[in-house]
Amino acid sequence: MEKLSSTGSFGGRVERYKHASATLNCDMEFGVYLPPQADTGPVPVLWWLSGLTCTDENFMQKAGAQRLAAQLGLAIVCPDTSPRGTDLPGEHDDWDFGSGAGFYVNATQAPWDRHYRMYDYVTKELPALVEANLPVTGQRAVSGHSMGGHGALLCALREPERYASVSAFAPICHPSDCPWGVKAFSHYLGDDRNDWRAWDATQLLTDVDIQLPILIDQGADDPFLGEQLKPGALEQAAICAHHPLEIRLREGYDHSYFFVASFIDDHLRHHAKALGLIASAD
Ligand SMILES: N[C@@H](CCC(=O)N[C@@H](CSC=O)C(=O)NCC(=O)O)C(=O)O
């Protein structure tokens, strides 16, 4: 992998890298925050999955996570949100589909299946690359925002043994039943809705063996709350499956990174506790 930049931040470094992805069949860029503790030994990683229209840079520039990550000794890796440099029919026409909108699934439908395999990319290829080349351990936590919150829930519900903890900000909780999800899933996965179940947190949650407790923050003034995000569906599924889930509805907050930045420290502490970096998240 090629280092694109390295910038000091709270005693650590914000770095960006480029590499050729075999999973996605294209070149990709990603961002990483390495806390000062990474100078003397490997540190665990919070994997952050961003939302629609984002690149690897939105979270690093807007969430303000570096100050506390530096104190905790927690690295943060931000993948991009879709394959890049490709030019499939209609790929760049809409902000909620195609480029910037990979939805963290493995596409099965042509022409998307040649590139849009974001689940395998963020759970397998990129962790292997990062863990082989940067001063990090194989201990992982996962979080994300909106489409990335859906991605984080997928990681934790499909392969809970790979993660110590999970959280999400305003996740798309039931993509099979919202306009963003239906649009993406019909193109990437085809029209048979039985094939969507394995990529829908609300449906997956009923069959998991290892139950990672889920922490969610949701803005009460989020314009996408009722039509796209549907945390109530996930809450009902969690009650039926006795899956530990805490959803905190935040009055006065919307869907933006002002909301993410306001509560990111709580999430970092939640993950740091699960990773054994601190004794208590309070
Ligand atoms: N069309 C608008 C709205 C796009 C938007 O709100 N994107 C969110 C994620 S939405 C769900 O996945 C986001 O994180 N935007 C980036 C940011 O830095 O705020 C638009 O294009 O702005």
Short mmCIF file of C-alpha atoms and ligand atoms in Angstrom, two decimals:
data_model
loop_
_atom_site.label_atom_id
_atom_site.label_comp_id
_atom_site.label_asym_id
_atom_site.label_seq_id
_atom_site.Cartn_x
_atom_site.Cartn_y
_atom_site.Cartn_z
CA MET A 1 0.00 0.00 0.00
CA GLU A 2 1.12 3.57 -0.73
CA LYS A 3 1.05 6.29 1.93
CA LEU A 4 -0.68 9.41 0.56
CA SER A 5 -0.37 11.67 3.60
CA SER A 6 0.53 11.75 7.30
CA THR A 7 -0.56 14.56 9.62
CA GLY A 8 0.03 15.00 13.35
CA SER A 9 -3.09 14.88 15.55
CA PHE A 10 -3.17 14.79 19.40
CA GLY A 11 0.26 13.17 19.56
CA GLY A 12 -0.67 10.55 16.97
CA ARG A 13 -1.14 10.68 13.22
CA VAL A 14 -3.98 10.86 10.70
CA GLU A 15 -2.77 8.99 7.62
CA ARG A 16 -4.27 8.14 4.23
CA TYR A 17 -3.30 5.17 2.07
CA LYS A 18 -4.01 3.87 -1.41
CA HIS A 19 -3.95 0.22 -2.48
CA ALA A 20 -5.11 -2.08 -5.23
CA SER A 21 -8.14 -4.04 -4.02
CA ALA A 22 -8.49 -7.57 -5.36
CA THR A 23 -11.98 -7.84 -3.85
CA LEU A 24 -13.30 -4.71 -5.56
CA ASN A 25 -11.17 -4.85 -8.73
CA CYS A 26 -10.11 -1.22 -8.42
CA ASP A 27 -7.76 1.08 -6.53
CA MET A 28 -9.06 2.22 -3.14
CA GLU A 29 -8.08 4.81 -0.53
CA PHE A 30 -8.63 4.64 3.21
CA GLY A 31 -7.87 6.72 6.29
CA VAL A 32 -6.40 5.72 9.64
CA TYR A 33 -5.86 7.45 12.96
CA LEU A 34 -2.90 6.01 14.86
CA PRO A 35 -2.80 7.15 18.50
CA PRO A 36 0.54 7.93 20.18
CA GLN A 37 0.55 4.48 21.85
CA ALA A 38 1.02 2.91 18.38
CA ASP A 39 4.59 4.27 18.40
CA THR A 40 5.52 1.72 21.07
CA GLY A 41 3.26 -1.26 20.35
CA PRO A 42 0.21 -2.46 18.44
CA VAL A 43 -3.19 -1.05 19.40
CA PRO A 44 -6.79 -2.24 18.74
CA VAL A 45 -8.86 -0.74 15.94
CA LEU A 46 -12.29 0.85 15.73
CA TRP A 47 -13.55 0.23 12.20
CA TRP A 48 -15.73 3.21 11.17
CA LEU A 49 -18.14 2.80 8.26
CA SER A 50 -19.45 6.04 6.77
CA GLY A 51 -22.73 6.87 5.11
CA LEU A 52 -24.11 7.81 1.70
CA THR A 53 -22.05 10.35 -0.25
CA CYS A 54 -19.03 9.97 2.07
CA THR A 55 -15.44 9.04 1.36
CA ASP A 56 -12.89 7.89 3.94
CA GLU A 57 -12.37 11.56 4.90
CA ASN A 58 -15.75 12.74 6.30
CA PHE A 59 -15.42 11.06 9.68
CA MET A 60 -11.75 11.97 10.17
CA GLN A 61 -12.43 15.62 9.40
CA LYS A 62 -15.79 16.13 11.12
CA ALA A 63 -16.35 13.71 14.03
CA GLY A 64 -13.60 15.01 16.32
CA ALA A 65 -12.72 11.49 17.49
CA GLN A 66 -8.93 11.87 17.57
CA ARG A 67 -8.63 13.62 20.96
CA LEU A 68 -10.22 10.79 22.95
CA ALA A 69 -8.84 8.03 20.71
CA ALA A 70 -5.36 9.38 21.54
CA GLN A 71 -6.07 9.12 25.28
CA LEU A 72 -7.57 5.64 24.97
CA GLY A 73 -4.88 4.21 22.69
CA LEU A 74 -7.43 3.29 20.03
CA ALA A 75 -6.72 3.35 16.30
CA ILE A 76 -9.55 4.21 13.90
CA VAL A 77 -9.73 2.97 10.31
CA CYS A 78 -12.13 4.59 7.82
CA PRO A 79 -12.71 2.71 4.57
CA ASP A 80 -14.32 4.40 1.57
CA THR A 81 -18.04 3.76 0.98
CA SER A 82 -17.95 2.16 -2.50
CA PRO A 83 -15.59 1.03 -5.23
CA ARG A 84 -13.95 3.98 -7.03
CA GLY A 85 -12.61 4.68 -10.50
CA THR A 86 -15.21 2.43 -12.11
CA ASP A 87 -17.83 3.57 -14.63
CA LEU A 88 -20.77 1.18 -14.63
CA PRO A 89 -24.08 2.22 -16.24
CA GLY A 90 -25.89 4.63 -13.88
CA GLU A 91 -23.18 4.31 -11.22
CA HIS A 92 -22.66 8.05 -10.77
CA ASP A 93 -26.20 9.30 -11.49
CA ASP A 94 -27.75 9.24 -7.97
CA TRP A 95 -26.33 10.21 -4.56
CA ASP A 96 -28.08 7.26 -2.86
CA PHE A 97 -26.94 4.49 -5.23
CA GLY A 98 -23.69 3.39 -6.89
CA SER A 99 -20.58 5.44 -6.11
CA GLY A 100 -20.60 6.54 -2.48
CA ALA A 101 -23.40 4.04 -1.78
CA GLY A 102 -21.98 0.51 -1.71
CA PHE A 103 -24.26 -0.49 1.19
CA TYR A 104 -21.64 -2.91 2.59
CA VAL A 105 -23.14 -5.91 0.75
CA ASN A 106 -21.60 -8.39 -1.68
CA ALA A 107 -23.46 -7.75 -4.95
CA THR A 108 -24.65 -10.81 -6.83
CA GLN A 109 -26.11 -9.06 -9.89
CA ALA A 110 -24.26 -7.98 -13.04
CA PRO A 111 -22.67 -5.56 -13.61
CA TRP A 112 -22.34 -4.72 -9.89
CA ASP A 113 -20.96 -8.11 -8.80
CA ARG A 114 -17.55 -7.46 -10.40
CA HIS A 115 -16.82 -4.51 -8.08
CA TYR A 116 -19.50 -3.97 -5.41
CA ARG A 117 -18.32 -6.45 -2.77
CA MET A 118 -17.97 -3.94 0.06
CA TYR A 119 -18.81 -6.44 2.82
CA ASP A 120 -15.87 -8.67 2.00
CA TYR A 121 -13.71 -5.60 1.50
CA VAL A 122 -14.38 -4.04 4.92
CA THR A 123 -14.47 -7.31 6.87
CA LYS A 124 -11.69 -9.32 5.17
CA GLU A 125 -9.39 -7.66 2.66
CA LEU A 126 -8.85 -4.31 4.36
CA PRO A 127 -8.45 -5.71 7.90
CA ALA A 128 -5.86 -8.20 6.59
CA LEU A 129 -3.97 -5.39 4.84
CA VAL A 130 -4.11 -3.01 7.81
CA GLU A 131 -3.22 -5.68 10.37
CA ALA A 132 -0.21 -6.82 8.29
CA ASN A 133 1.18 -3.33 7.63
CA LEU A 134 0.27 -0.98 10.49
CA PRO A 135 0.95 -1.15 14.26
CA VAL A 136 -2.44 -2.61 15.19
CA THR A 137 -3.62 -5.80 16.84
CA GLY A 138 -6.35 -8.08 15.47
CA GLN A 139 -8.78 -6.74 18.11
CA ARG A 140 -11.64 -4.97 16.32
CA ALA A 141 -14.67 -2.89 17.18
CA VAL A 142 -17.10 -1.58 14.58
CA SER A 143 -19.30 1.50 14.30
CA GLY A 144 -20.77 3.68 11.61
CA HIS A 145 -23.31 6.28 10.56
CA SER A 146 -26.53 5.83 8.58
CA MET A 147 -25.66 3.49 5.66
CA GLY A 148 -22.45 2.86 7.61
CA GLY A 149 -24.47 2.14 10.75
CA HIS A 150 -26.29 -0.53 8.75
CA GLY A 151 -22.84 -1.79 7.69
CA ALA A 152 -21.63 -1.93 11.28
CA LEU A 153 -24.73 -3.89 12.33
CA LEU A 154 -24.16 -6.31 9.45
CA CYS A 155 -20.56 -6.95 10.57
CA ALA A 156 -21.60 -7.60 14.17
CA LEU A 157 -24.62 -9.76 13.33
CA ARG A 158 -23.05 -11.78 10.50
CA GLU A 159 -19.63 -12.34 12.10
CA PRO A 160 -19.81 -11.42 15.79
CA GLU A 161 -16.70 -13.49 16.56
CA ARG A 162 -14.61 -10.95 14.61
CA TYR A 163 -15.60 -7.95 16.79
CA ALA A 164 -15.42 -7.04 20.45
CA SER A 165 -18.24 -4.49 20.21
CA VAL A 166 -20.65 -2.65 17.93
CA SER A 167 -22.40 0.70 17.90
CA ALA A 168 -24.13 2.90 15.36
CA PHE A 169 -25.33 6.45 14.75
CA ALA A 170 -28.72 6.74 13.01
CA PRO A 171 -28.34 3.40 11.22
CA ILE A 172 -30.56 2.20 8.38
CA CYS A 173 -32.07 -0.53 10.55
CA HIS A 174 -34.38 -2.34 8.12
CA PRO A 175 -33.05 -1.74 4.58
CA SER A 176 -35.47 -4.26 3.01
CA ASP A 177 -38.28 -1.91 4.03
CA CYS A 178 -37.07 1.61 3.18
CA PRO A 179 -36.56 3.44 -0.13
CA TRP A 180 -32.74 3.68 0.10
CA GLY A 181 -32.39 -0.01 0.91
CA VAL A 182 -34.93 -1.29 -1.61
CA LYS A 183 -33.24 0.69 -4.40
CA ALA A 184 -29.76 -0.59 -3.49
CA PHE A 185 -30.73 -4.20 -2.75
CA SER A 186 -32.79 -4.65 -5.93
CA HIS A 187 -29.81 -3.58 -8.06
CA TYR A 188 -27.02 -5.26 -6.06
CA LEU A 189 -28.86 -8.42 -4.89
CA GLY A 190 -31.73 -8.88 -7.36
CA ASP A 191 -35.48 -8.94 -6.91
CA ASP A 192 -35.83 -12.06 -4.73
CA ARG A 193 -36.38 -10.61 -1.27
CA ASN A 194 -35.38 -13.90 0.37
CA ASP A 195 -31.82 -13.02 -0.70
CA TRP A 196 -32.02 -9.71 1.16
CA ARG A 197 -32.49 -11.26 4.60
CA ALA A 198 -28.78 -11.93 5.06
CA TRP A 199 -28.10 -8.18 4.61
CA ASP A 200 -30.84 -6.72 6.82
CA ALA A 201 -30.05 -6.15 10.50
CA THR A 202 -33.68 -6.41 11.61
CA GLN A 203 -34.01 -9.81 9.94
CA LEU A 204 -30.52 -11.05 10.84
CA LEU A 205 -30.93 -10.25 14.49
CA THR A 206 -33.42 -13.05 15.03
CA ASP A 207 -30.87 -15.79 14.19
CA VAL A 208 -27.50 -14.84 15.75
CA ASP A 209 -25.60 -17.20 18.06
CA ILE A 210 -23.28 -14.67 19.73
CA GLN A 211 -25.19 -11.58 20.86
CA LEU A 212 -22.97 -8.48 20.90
CA PRO A 213 -24.79 -5.72 22.80
CA ILE A 214 -25.80 -2.97 20.34
CA LEU A 215 -25.51 0.73 21.22
CA ILE A 216 -27.38 3.19 18.97
CA ASP A 217 -27.70 6.97 19.11
CA GLN A 218 -30.47 8.49 16.99
CA GLY A 219 -31.34 12.16 16.51
CA ALA A 220 -35.01 12.88 17.22
CA ASP A 221 -35.00 15.65 14.57
CA ASP A 222 -33.39 13.48 11.89
CA PRO A 223 -35.33 14.05 8.64
CA PHE A 224 -34.64 10.43 7.58
CA LEU A 225 -35.88 8.84 10.82
CA GLY A 226 -39.39 7.70 9.86
CA GLU A 227 -39.01 6.82 6.19
CA GLN A 228 -35.45 5.44 5.95
CA LEU A 229 -33.94 4.52 9.33
CA LYS A 230 -36.74 2.72 11.23
CA PRO A 231 -35.05 1.98 14.56
CA GLY A 232 -38.43 0.80 15.89
CA ALA A 233 -38.27 -2.26 13.62
CA LEU A 234 -34.88 -3.23 15.03
CA GLU A 235 -36.11 -2.59 18.57
CA GLN A 236 -39.08 -4.93 18.07
CA ALA A 237 -36.83 -7.65 16.63
CA ALA A 238 -34.43 -7.25 19.55
CA ILE A 239 -37.25 -7.58 22.08
CA CYS A 240 -38.48 -10.78 20.37
CA ALA A 241 -34.95 -12.26 20.17
CA HIS A 242 -33.89 -11.05 23.66
CA HIS A 243 -30.94 -9.32 22.00
CA PRO A 244 -29.32 -6.57 24.12
CA LEU A 245 -29.98 -3.21 22.41
CA GLU A 246 -29.85 0.36 23.73
CA ILE A 247 -31.32 3.09 21.50
CA ARG A 248 -30.87 6.64 22.78
CA LEU A 249 -33.17 9.18 21.13
CA ARG A 250 -31.43 12.57 21.20
CA GLU A 251 -33.83 15.53 21.21
CA GLY A 252 -32.70 18.46 19.06
CA TYR A 253 -30.21 16.50 16.93
CA ASP A 254 -30.48 15.75 13.22
CA HIS A 255 -28.60 13.40 10.85
CA SER A 256 -25.44 15.45 10.43
CA TYR A 257 -21.89 15.10 11.69
CA PHE A 258 -22.76 17.76 14.34
CA PHE A 259 -24.85 14.94 15.86
CA VAL A 260 -22.11 12.31 15.41
CA ALA A 261 -19.48 14.61 16.93
CA SER A 262 -21.73 15.29 19.94
CA PHE A 263 -21.85 11.63 21.00
CA ILE A 264 -18.74 10.06 19.50
CA ASP A 265 -16.91 10.07 22.84
CA ASP A 266 -19.61 7.86 24.41
CA HIS A 267 -19.17 5.38 21.57
CA LEU A 268 -15.37 5.42 21.81
CA ARG A 269 -15.62 4.63 25.53
CA HIS A 270 -18.17 1.84 24.84
CA HIS A 271 -15.66 0.24 22.45
CA ALA A 272 -12.62 0.93 24.63
CA LYS A 273 -14.29 -0.89 27.52
CA ALA A 274 -15.10 -3.93 25.38
CA LEU A 275 -11.53 -3.93 24.05
CA GLY A 276 -10.13 -3.86 27.59
CA LEU A 277 -8.58 -0.37 27.27
CA ILE A 278 -10.60 1.05 30.18
CA ALA A 279 -12.46 -0.54 33.09
CA SER A 280 -15.70 1.39 32.70
CA ALA A 281 -17.39 3.34 29.89
CA ASP A 282 -18.75 5.96 32.37
N1 LIG B 1 -28.03 14.43 -0.44
C1 LIG B 1 -27.45 15.03 0.69
C2 LIG B 1 -27.57 14.17 1.93
C3 LIG B 1 -26.52 13.10 2.07
C4 LIG B 1 -26.27 12.77 3.53
O1 LIG B 1 -26.95 13.22 4.42
N2 LIG B 1 -25.27 11.94 3.74
C5 LIG B 1 -24.92 11.58 5.08
C6 LIG B 1 -25.12 10.11 5.27
S1 LIG B 1 -26.81 9.67 4.87
C7 LIG B 1 -26.90 7.97 5.05
O2 LIG B 1 -26.09 7.18 4.78
C8 LIG B 1 -23.49 11.99 5.34
O3 LIG B 1 -22.81 11.42 6.19
N3 LIG B 1 -23.04 13.01 4.61
C9 LIG B 1 -21.67 13.46 4.67
C10 LIG B 1 -21.39 14.57 5.61
O4 LIG B 1 -20.20 14.93 5.75
O5 LIG B 1 -22.32 15.11 6.24
C11 LIG B 1 -26.03 15.44 0.37
O6 LIG B 1 -25.51 15.02 -0.65
O7 LIG B 1 -25.43 16.18 1.16
#
